[in-house]
Short mmCIF file of C-alpha atoms and ligand atoms in Angstrom, two decimals:
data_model
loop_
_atom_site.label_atom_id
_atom_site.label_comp_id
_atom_site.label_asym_id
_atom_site.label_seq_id
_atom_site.Cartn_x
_atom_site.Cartn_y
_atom_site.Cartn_z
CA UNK A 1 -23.99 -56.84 -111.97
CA UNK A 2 -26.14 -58.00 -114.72
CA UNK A 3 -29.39 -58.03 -113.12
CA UNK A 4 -29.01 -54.35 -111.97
CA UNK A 5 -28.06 -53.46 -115.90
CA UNK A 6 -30.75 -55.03 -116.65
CA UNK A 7 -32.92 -53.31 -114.22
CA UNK A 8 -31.92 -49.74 -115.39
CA UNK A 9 -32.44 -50.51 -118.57
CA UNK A 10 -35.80 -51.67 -117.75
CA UNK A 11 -36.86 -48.43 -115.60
CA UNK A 12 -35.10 -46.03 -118.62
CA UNK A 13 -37.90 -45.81 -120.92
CA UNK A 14 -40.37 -44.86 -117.43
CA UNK A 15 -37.68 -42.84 -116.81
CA UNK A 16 -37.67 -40.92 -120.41
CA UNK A 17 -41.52 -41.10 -120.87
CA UNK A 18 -42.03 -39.00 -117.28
CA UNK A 19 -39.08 -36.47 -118.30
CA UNK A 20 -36.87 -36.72 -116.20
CA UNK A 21 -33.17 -38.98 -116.56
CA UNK A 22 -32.72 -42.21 -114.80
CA UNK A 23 -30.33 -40.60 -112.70
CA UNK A 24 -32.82 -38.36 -111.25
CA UNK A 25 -33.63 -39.17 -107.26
CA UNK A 26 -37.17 -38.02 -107.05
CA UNK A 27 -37.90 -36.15 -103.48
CA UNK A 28 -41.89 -35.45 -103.33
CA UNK A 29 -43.13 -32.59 -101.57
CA UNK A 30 -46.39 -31.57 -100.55
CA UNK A 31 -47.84 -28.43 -99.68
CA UNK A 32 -51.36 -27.36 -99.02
CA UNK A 33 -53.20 -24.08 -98.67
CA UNK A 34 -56.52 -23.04 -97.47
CA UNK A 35 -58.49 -21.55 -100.03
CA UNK A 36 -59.42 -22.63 -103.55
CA UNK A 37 -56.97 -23.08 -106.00
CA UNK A 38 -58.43 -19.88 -107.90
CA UNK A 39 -57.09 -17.66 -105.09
CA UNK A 40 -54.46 -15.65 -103.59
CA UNK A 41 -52.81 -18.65 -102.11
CA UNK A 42 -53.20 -21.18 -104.73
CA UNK A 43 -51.27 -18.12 -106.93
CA UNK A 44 -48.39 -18.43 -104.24
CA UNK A 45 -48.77 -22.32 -104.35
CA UNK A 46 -48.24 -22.98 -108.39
CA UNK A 47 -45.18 -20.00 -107.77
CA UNK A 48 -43.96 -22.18 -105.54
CA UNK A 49 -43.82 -25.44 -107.68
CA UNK A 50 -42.84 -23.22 -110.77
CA UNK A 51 -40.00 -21.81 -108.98
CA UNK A 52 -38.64 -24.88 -106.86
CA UNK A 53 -38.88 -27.83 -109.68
CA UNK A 54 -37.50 -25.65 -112.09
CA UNK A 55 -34.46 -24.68 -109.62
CA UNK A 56 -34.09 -27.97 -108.93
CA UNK A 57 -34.00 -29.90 -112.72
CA UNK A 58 -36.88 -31.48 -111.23
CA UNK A 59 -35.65 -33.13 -108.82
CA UNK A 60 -38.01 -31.56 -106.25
CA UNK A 61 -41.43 -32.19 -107.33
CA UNK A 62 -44.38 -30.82 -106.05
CA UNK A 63 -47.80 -31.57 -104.79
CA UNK A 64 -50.30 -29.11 -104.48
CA UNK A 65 -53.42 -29.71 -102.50
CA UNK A 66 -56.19 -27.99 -100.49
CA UNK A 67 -56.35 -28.54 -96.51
CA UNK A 68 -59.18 -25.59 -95.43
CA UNK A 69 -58.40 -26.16 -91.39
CA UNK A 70 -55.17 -24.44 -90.81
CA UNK A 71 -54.46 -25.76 -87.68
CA UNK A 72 -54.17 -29.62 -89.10
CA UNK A 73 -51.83 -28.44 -91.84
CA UNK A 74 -49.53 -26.89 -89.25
CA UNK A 75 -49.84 -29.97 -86.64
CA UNK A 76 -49.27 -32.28 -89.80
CA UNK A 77 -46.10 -29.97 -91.35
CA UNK A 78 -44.87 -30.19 -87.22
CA UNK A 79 -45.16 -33.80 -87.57
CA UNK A 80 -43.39 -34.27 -91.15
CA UNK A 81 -46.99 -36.34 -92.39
CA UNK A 82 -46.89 -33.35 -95.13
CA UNK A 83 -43.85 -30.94 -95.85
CA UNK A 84 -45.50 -27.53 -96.61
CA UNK A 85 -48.07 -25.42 -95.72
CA UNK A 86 -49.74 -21.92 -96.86
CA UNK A 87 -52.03 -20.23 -94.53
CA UNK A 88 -53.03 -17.60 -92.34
CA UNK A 89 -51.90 -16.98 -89.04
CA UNK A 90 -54.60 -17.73 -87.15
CA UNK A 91 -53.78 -20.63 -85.92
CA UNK A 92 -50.17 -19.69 -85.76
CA UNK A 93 -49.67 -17.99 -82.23
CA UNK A 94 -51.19 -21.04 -81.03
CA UNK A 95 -48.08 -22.94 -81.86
CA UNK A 96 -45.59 -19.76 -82.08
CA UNK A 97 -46.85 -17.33 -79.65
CA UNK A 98 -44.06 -14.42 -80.66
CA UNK A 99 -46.13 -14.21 -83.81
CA UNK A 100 -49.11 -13.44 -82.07
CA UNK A 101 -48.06 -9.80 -82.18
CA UNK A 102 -48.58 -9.52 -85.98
CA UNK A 103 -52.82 -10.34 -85.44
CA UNK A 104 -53.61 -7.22 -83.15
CA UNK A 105 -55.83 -5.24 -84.90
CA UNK A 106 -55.83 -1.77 -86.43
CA UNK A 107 -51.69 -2.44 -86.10
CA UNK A 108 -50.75 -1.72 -89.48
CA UNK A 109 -51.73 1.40 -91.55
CA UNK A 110 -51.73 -0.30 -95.40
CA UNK A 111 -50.40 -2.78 -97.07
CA UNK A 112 -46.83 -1.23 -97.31
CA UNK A 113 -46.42 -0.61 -93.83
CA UNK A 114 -47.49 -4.46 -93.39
CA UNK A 115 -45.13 -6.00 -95.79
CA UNK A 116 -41.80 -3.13 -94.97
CA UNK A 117 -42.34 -4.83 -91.39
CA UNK A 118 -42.84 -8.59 -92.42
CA UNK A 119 -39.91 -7.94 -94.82
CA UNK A 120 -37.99 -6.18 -92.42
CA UNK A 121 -35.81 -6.58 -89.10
CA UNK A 122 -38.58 -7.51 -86.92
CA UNK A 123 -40.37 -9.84 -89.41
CA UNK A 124 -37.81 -11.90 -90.33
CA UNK A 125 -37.02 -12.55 -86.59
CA UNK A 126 -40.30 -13.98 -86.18
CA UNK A 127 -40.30 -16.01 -88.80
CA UNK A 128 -36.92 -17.28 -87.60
CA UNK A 129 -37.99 -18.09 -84.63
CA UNK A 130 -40.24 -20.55 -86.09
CA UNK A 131 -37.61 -23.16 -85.48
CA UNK A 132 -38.10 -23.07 -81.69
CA UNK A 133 -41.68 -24.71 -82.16
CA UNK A 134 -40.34 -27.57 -84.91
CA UNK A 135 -41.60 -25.72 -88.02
CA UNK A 136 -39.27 -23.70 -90.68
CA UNK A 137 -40.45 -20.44 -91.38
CA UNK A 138 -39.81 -20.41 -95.13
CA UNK A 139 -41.88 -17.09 -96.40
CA UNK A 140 -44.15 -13.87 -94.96
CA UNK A 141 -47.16 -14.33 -97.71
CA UNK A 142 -50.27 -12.00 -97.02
CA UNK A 143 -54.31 -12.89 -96.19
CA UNK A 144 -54.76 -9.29 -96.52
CA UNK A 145 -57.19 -7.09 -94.40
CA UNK A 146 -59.94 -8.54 -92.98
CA UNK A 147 -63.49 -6.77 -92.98
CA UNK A 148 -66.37 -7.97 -91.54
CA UNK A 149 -70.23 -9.40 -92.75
CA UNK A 150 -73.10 -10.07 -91.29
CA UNK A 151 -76.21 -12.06 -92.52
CA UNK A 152 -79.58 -10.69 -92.22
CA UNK A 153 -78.55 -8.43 -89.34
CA UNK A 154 -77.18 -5.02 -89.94
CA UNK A 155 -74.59 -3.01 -88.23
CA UNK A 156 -74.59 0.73 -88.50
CA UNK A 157 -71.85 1.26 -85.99
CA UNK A 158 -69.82 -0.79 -84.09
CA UNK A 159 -72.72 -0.29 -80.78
CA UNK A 160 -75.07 -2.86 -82.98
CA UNK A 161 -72.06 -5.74 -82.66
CA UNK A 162 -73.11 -5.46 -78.70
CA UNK A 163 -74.17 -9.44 -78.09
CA UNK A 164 -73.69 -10.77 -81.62
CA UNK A 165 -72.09 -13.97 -81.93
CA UNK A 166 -69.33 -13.61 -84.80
CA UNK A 167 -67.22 -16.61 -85.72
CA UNK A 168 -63.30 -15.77 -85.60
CA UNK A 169 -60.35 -17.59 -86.26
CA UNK A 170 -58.67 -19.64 -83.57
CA UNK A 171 -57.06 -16.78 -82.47
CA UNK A 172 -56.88 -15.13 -79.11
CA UNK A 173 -55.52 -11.59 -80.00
CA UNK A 174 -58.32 -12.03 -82.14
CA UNK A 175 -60.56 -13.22 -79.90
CA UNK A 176 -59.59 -10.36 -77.25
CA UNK A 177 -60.49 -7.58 -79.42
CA UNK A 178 -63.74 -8.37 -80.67
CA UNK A 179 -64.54 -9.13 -76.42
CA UNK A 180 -63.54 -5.70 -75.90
CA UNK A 181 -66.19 -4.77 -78.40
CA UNK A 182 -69.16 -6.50 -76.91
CA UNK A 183 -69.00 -9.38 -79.41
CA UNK A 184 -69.08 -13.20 -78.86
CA UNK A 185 -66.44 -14.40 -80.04
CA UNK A 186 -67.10 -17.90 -82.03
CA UNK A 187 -63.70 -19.55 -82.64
CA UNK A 188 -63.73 -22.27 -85.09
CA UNK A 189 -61.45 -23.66 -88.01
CA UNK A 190 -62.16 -21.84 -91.68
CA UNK A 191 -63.19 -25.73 -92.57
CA UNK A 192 -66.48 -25.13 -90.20
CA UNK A 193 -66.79 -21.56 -91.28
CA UNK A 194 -69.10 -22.51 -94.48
CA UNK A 195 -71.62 -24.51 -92.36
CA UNK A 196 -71.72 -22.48 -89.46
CA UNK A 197 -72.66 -18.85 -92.02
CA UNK A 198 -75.70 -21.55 -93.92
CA UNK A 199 -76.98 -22.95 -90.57
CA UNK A 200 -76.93 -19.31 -88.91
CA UNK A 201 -74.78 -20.43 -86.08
CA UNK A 202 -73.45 -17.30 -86.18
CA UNK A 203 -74.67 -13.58 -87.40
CA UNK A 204 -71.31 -13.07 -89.31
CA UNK A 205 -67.86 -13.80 -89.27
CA UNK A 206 -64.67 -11.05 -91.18
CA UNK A 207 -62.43 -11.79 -93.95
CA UNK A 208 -60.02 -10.24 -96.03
CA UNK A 209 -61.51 -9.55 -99.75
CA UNK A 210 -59.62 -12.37 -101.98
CA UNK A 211 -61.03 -14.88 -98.99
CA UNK A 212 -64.11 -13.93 -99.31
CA UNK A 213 -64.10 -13.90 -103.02
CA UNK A 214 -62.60 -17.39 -103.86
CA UNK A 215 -64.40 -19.21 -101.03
CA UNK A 216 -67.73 -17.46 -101.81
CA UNK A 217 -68.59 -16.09 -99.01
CA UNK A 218 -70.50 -13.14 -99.86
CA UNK A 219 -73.06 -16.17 -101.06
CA UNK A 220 -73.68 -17.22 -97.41
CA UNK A 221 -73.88 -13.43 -96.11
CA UNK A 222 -75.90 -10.45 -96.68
CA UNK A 223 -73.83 -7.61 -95.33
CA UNK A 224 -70.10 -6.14 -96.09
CA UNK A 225 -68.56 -3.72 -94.03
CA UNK A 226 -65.42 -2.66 -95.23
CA UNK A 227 -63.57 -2.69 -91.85
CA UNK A 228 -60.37 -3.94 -92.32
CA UNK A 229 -59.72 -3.62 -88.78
CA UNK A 230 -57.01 -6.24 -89.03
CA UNK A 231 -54.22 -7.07 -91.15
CA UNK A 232 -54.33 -10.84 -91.53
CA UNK A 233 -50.49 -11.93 -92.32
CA UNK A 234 -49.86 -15.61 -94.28
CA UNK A 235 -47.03 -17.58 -93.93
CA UNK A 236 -45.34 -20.63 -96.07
CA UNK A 237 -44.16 -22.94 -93.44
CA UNK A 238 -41.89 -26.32 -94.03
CA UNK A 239 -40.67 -29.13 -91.82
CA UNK A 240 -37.38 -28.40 -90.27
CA UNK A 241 -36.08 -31.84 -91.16
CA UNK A 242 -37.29 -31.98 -94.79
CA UNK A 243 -35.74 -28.90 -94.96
CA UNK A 244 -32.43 -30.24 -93.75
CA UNK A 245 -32.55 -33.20 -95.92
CA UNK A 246 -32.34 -31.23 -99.04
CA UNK A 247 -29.10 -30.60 -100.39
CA UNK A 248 -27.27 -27.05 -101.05
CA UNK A 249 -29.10 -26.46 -104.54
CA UNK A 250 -32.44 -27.72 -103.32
CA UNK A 251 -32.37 -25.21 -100.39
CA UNK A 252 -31.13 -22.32 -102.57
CA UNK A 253 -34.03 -23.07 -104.75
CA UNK A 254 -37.07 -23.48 -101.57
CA UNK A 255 -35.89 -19.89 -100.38
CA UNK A 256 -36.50 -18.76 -104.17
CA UNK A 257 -39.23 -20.52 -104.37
CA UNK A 258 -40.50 -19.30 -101.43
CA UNK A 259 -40.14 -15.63 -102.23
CA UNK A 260 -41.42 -16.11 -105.47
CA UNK A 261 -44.41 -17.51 -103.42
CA UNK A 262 -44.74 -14.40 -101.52
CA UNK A 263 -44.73 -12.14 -104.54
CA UNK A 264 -47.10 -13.32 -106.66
CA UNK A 265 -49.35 -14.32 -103.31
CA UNK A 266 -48.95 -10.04 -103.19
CA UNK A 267 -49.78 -9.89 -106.65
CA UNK A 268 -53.15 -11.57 -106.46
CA UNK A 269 -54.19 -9.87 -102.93
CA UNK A 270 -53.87 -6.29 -105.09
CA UNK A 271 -55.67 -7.43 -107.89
CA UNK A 272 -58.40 -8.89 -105.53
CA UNK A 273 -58.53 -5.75 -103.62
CA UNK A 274 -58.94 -3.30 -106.77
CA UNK A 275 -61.03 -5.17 -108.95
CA UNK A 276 -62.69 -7.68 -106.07
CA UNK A 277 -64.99 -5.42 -104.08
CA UNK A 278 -66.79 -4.81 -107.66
CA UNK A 279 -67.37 -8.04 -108.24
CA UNK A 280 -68.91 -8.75 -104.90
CA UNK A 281 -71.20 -6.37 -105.41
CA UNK A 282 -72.35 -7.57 -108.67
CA UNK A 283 -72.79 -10.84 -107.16
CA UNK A 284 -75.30 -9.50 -104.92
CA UNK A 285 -73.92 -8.65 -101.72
CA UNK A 286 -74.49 -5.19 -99.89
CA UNK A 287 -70.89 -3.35 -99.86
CA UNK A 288 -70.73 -0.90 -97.31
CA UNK A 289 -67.81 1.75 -96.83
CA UNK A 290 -67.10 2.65 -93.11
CA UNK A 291 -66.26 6.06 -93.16
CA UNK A 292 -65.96 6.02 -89.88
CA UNK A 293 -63.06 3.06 -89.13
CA UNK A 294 -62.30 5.00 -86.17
CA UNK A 295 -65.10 4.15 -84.48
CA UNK A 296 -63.88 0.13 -84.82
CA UNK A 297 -60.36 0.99 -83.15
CA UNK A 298 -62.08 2.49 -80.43
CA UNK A 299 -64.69 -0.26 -79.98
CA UNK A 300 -61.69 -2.55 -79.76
CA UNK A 301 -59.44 -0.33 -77.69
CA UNK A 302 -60.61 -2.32 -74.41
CA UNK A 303 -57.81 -4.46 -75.34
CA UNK A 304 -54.91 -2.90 -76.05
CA UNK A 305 -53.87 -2.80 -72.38
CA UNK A 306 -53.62 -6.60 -72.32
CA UNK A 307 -51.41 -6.66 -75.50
CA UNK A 308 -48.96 -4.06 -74.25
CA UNK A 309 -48.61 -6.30 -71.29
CA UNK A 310 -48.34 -9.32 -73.92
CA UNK A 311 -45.75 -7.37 -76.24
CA UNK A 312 -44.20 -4.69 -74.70
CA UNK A 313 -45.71 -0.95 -75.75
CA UNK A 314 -42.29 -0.23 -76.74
CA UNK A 315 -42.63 -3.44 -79.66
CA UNK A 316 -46.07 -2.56 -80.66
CA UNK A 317 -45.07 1.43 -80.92
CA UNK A 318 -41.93 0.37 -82.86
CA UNK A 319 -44.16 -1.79 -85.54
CA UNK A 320 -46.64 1.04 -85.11
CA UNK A 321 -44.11 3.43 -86.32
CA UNK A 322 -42.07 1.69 -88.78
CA UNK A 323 -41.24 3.95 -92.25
O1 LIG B 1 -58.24 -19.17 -95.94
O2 LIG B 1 -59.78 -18.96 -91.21
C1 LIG B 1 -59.80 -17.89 -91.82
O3 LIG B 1 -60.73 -17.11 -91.74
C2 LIG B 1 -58.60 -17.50 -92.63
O4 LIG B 1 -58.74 -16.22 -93.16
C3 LIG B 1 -58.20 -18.51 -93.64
O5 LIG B 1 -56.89 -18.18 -94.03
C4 LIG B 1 -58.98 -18.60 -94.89
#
């Protein structure tokens, strides 16, 4: 009885000097993300740790760090090595293949019709259905749209992509569509994605504008074609059992924290859109509008077939449609 008196009394003044009381049980979580920290989902990270340490006196602490290949954070969340992860989904399908629905391209008109769906009936059932695969779906965050660049070679129209080699995500809805359009695909994690673009192991490779931005990209390329031919969705995922060793107050606050994720992760992708594409072009790079966007959906159109046998036409018409 006396040593462990003596003990607490020892610890209190670590205790006090860190902020927090002696009583305190400390759980440690980490999450990463896959772009700077100076980015749209660094913004949705620090929400995160605002939102869930705060709603949970600190109890819940938070670790931000940076894990660029998407595909290790999700295998290492699976695993419970780390708790959290923020990323895109293109790695997802891979490991949840109802999601894969959400990467066909030219599926969403804008960013509203995007987020009313992630935020809606048939979003949230994908995200719940995370916990088939051994991951919690915590939060819908965004990439945004993707467009595409090249280096030194130049595409006028979706015909000069015939036999180019351009690096995608590890993605096959992905990979389908830009097949359909005469492309080589080039799969590889966003980790390999810098070297590949310096060592011209590719002729380009697309990316939503606040990727592009924070990563530098436009430093490695020559080219931008504003294509946004696909909507690139992000996600906040969790370990189930982390999740489920968190008590009532703890898991009230990771949904909070979580949404809070989500919106300023919005926040940041608007700000990057309106203000980004002028800053790229000050850097240097040569911004192109594609005023003819159609002419992508058609190039890609070769595939469609496949993902209405994939989906269901009535599911992709019902996300197509959604007001
Ligand atoms: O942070 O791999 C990619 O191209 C993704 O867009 C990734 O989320 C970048």
């Amino acid at each position: 009885y006396i040593r462990k008196i003596s003990v607490l009394v020892g610890l209190a003044p670590l205790a006090m000097a860190c902020g927090m009381s002696a009583a305190a049980a400390q759980t440690v979580l980490t999450v990463t993300h896959s772009s700077p920290a100076d980015s749209h989902f660094g913004d949705a990270a620090v929400a995160f740790k605002d939102v869930l340490e705060g709603g949970t006196d600190g109890s819940v602490s938070v670790v931000i760090q940076r894990l660029d290949n998407e595909r290790e954070a999700l295998e290492s969340v699976q695993l419970g090595s780390q708790e959290c992860a923020i990323g895109s989904t293109g790695p997802l399908g891979n490991f949840v293949p109802e999601t894969r629905v959400l990467d066909v391209p030219f599926l969403f008109n804008d960013y509203a019709h995007a987020r009313g769906v992630l935020d809606g009936e048939i979003g949230q059932n994908l995200l719940a259905a995370l916990s088939n695969y051994g991951l919690e779906g915590v939060a819908w965050l965004e990439n945004g749209f993707r467009s595409l660049t090249t280096g030194s070679r130049l595409v006028e129209s979706p015909e000069d992509l015939r036999g180019m080699k351009i690096r995608t995500m590890e993605n096959p809805i992905h990979m389908q569509a830009w097949e359909a359009a005469g492309v080589l695909p080039t799969p590889m994690a966003f980790s390999e994605l810098p070297s590949a673009l310096q060592q011209g192991t590719v002729d380009g490779q697309e990316n939503p504008i606040p990727v592009i931005l924070s990563n530098n990209l436009d430093m490695m390329q020559q080219h931008l074609y504003l294509t946004r031919h696909v909507y690139s969705p992000g996600i906040l995922v969790c370990n189930p059992d982390f999740v489920a060793s968190l008590d009532d107050t703890q898991r009230a606050a990771l949904t909070q924290a979580g949404a809070a994720a989500a919106a300023a992760n919005r926040a940041r992708v608007e700000k990057d859109e309106t203000a980004g594409i002028e800053t790229l072009r000050k850097r240097g790079i040569d911004v192109r509008e594609v005023e003819n966007r159609d002419a992508y959906r058609e190039a890609m159109a070769g595939a469609n077939a496949g993902f209405e046998s994939e989906f269901g036409a009535e599911t992709l018409q019902r996300i197509r449609n959604w007001s």
